[in-house]
mmCIF file of C-alpha atoms in Angstrom:
data_model
loop_
_atom_site.group_PDB
_atom_site.id
_atom_site.type_symbol
_atom_site.label_atom_id
_atom_site.label_comp_id
_atom_site.label_asym_id
_atom_site.label_seq_id
_atom_site.Cartn_x
_atom_site.Cartn_y
_atom_site.Cartn_z
ATOM 1 C CA MET A 1 -7.715 -12.561 -28.044
ATOM 2 C CA PRO A 2 -9.144 -10.292 -25.305
ATOM 3 C CA TYR A 3 -7.533 -10.792 -21.906
ATOM 4 C CA PHE A 4 -8.685 -9.049 -18.747
ATOM 5 C CA LEU A 5 -6.746 -8.517 -15.511
ATOM 6 C CA GLY A 6 -8.565 -8.547 -12.182
ATOM 7 C CA ILE A 7 -7.093 -7.446 -8.848
ATOM 8 C CA ASP A 8 -8.717 -7.879 -5.443
ATOM 9 C CA THR A 9 -7.460 -6.990 -1.989
ATOM 10 C CA SER A 10 -9.309 -7.703 1.231
ATOM 11 C CA ASN A 11 -8.675 -8.042 4.940
ATOM 12 C CA TYR A 12 -7.844 -11.706 4.275
ATOM 13 C CA THR A 13 -6.244 -12.152 0.822
ATOM 14 C CA THR A 14 -4.324 -10.537 -2.009
ATOM 15 C CA SER A 15 -5.563 -11.868 -5.368
ATOM 16 C CA CYS A 16 -5.033 -11.319 -9.079
ATOM 17 C CA ALA A 17 -6.290 -13.116 -12.176
ATOM 18 C CA ILE A 18 -6.197 -13.070 -15.960
ATOM 19 C CA TYR A 19 -9.407 -13.975 -17.800
ATOM 20 C CA ASP A 20 -9.325 -15.181 -21.414
ATOM 21 C CA SER A 21 -12.707 -14.278 -22.896
ATOM 22 C CA ASP A 22 -12.224 -16.517 -25.945
ATOM 23 C CA THR A 23 -11.705 -19.717 -23.971
ATOM 24 C CA ASP A 24 -13.516 -18.665 -20.761
ATOM 25 C CA MET A 25 -10.367 -19.700 -18.843
ATOM 26 C CA VAL A 26 -9.014 -18.004 -15.720
ATOM 27 C CA ILE A 27 -5.456 -18.074 -14.407
ATOM 28 C CA HIS A 28 -5.267 -16.803 -10.843
ATOM 29 C CA ARG A 29 -2.900 -16.327 -7.951
ATOM 30 C CA LYS A 30 -3.740 -15.489 -4.358
ATOM 31 C CA LYS A 31 -2.011 -15.308 -1.033
ATOM 32 C CA LEU A 32 -3.544 -15.149 2.409
ATOM 33 C CA LEU A 33 -2.712 -12.286 4.728
ATOM 34 C CA PRO A 34 -1.314 -13.240 8.151
ATOM 35 C CA VAL A 35 -4.618 -13.012 10.034
ATOM 36 C CA LYS A 36 -4.517 -14.615 13.459
ATOM 37 C CA LYS A 37 -7.026 -17.378 14.113
ATOM 38 C CA GLY A 38 -10.310 -16.006 15.427
ATOM 39 C CA GLU A 39 -9.656 -12.426 14.259
ATOM 40 C CA LEU A 40 -11.767 -10.616 11.677
ATOM 41 C CA GLY A 41 -9.067 -9.627 9.204
ATOM 42 C CA LEU A 42 -6.287 -7.093 9.668
ATOM 43 C CA ARG A 43 -6.337 -3.417 10.489
ATOM 44 C CA GLN A 44 -6.425 -1.409 7.268
ATOM 45 C CA SER A 45 -2.860 -0.092 7.642
ATOM 46 C CA ASP A 46 -1.507 -3.606 8.243
ATOM 47 C CA ALA A 47 -3.474 -5.033 5.311
ATOM 48 C CA VAL A 48 -2.182 -2.292 2.975
ATOM 49 C CA PHE A 49 1.399 -3.076 3.992
ATOM 50 C CA HIS A 50 0.990 -6.790 3.271
ATOM 51 C CA HIS A 51 -0.802 -6.138 -0.046
ATOM 52 C CA THR A 52 2.047 -3.871 -1.233
ATOM 53 C CA VAL A 53 4.518 -6.662 -0.450
ATOM 54 C CA GLN A 54 2.446 -9.550 -1.857
ATOM 55 C CA LEU A 55 0.908 -8.040 -4.990
ATOM 56 C CA PRO A 56 4.148 -7.563 -6.993
ATOM 57 C CA GLU A 57 5.166 -11.161 -6.217
ATOM 58 C CA LEU A 58 1.760 -12.512 -7.277
ATOM 59 C CA MET A 59 1.755 -10.418 -10.464
ATOM 60 C CA ARG A 60 5.209 -11.740 -11.424
ATOM 61 C CA GLU A 61 3.929 -15.297 -10.941
ATOM 62 C CA LEU A 62 0.716 -14.564 -12.851
ATOM 63 C CA PHE A 63 2.485 -13.027 -15.844
ATOM 64 C CA ASP A 64 5.324 -15.551 -15.980
ATOM 65 C CA GLY A 65 5.018 -17.057 -19.463
ATOM 66 C CA PHE A 66 1.993 -14.911 -20.397
ATOM 67 C CA ASP A 67 2.429 -13.383 -23.852
ATOM 68 C CA GLY A 68 -0.984 -11.839 -24.458
ATOM 69 C CA GLU A 69 -2.116 -8.239 -24.289
ATOM 70 C CA ILE A 70 -4.389 -7.073 -21.463
ATOM 71 C CA SER A 71 -7.487 -5.311 -22.845
ATOM 72 C CA ALA A 72 -8.832 -3.981 -19.545
ATOM 73 C CA ILE A 73 -8.163 -4.019 -15.812
ATOM 74 C CA GLY A 74 -10.773 -4.392 -13.079
ATOM 75 C CA VAL A 75 -10.198 -3.856 -9.372
ATOM 76 C CA SER A 76 -12.302 -4.192 -6.253
ATOM 77 C CA ASP A 77 -13.063 -0.948 -4.444
ATOM 78 C CA ALA A 78 -15.193 -2.192 -1.561
ATOM 79 C CA PRO A 79 -16.339 -5.401 0.111
ATOM 80 C CA MET A 80 -19.172 -7.329 -1.515
ATOM 81 C CA ARG A 81 -22.380 -5.422 -1.191
ATOM 82 C CA ALA A 82 -24.034 -8.170 0.789
ATOM 83 C CA GLU A 83 -25.134 -8.432 4.374
ATOM 84 C CA GLY A 84 -22.329 -9.746 6.570
ATOM 85 C CA SER A 85 -19.593 -9.015 4.047
#
């Protein structure tokens, strides 16, 4: 059964997911960063700090009870390539 791990970090959230290609099911976990109301995300250094704290916790939750084997890992490397992103 092919499983795929996805990881995304942004100025607003830390996210991770496992995709099961046989069943087309996704298990995901995400946590918002502490962005103040009205602000446009966090400074990069602040976001990195929060991601390094949040990602291990989210991965533990995601993999709790998971007994499959991950076939590939995908990560985001930039914001969406869309105007306004």
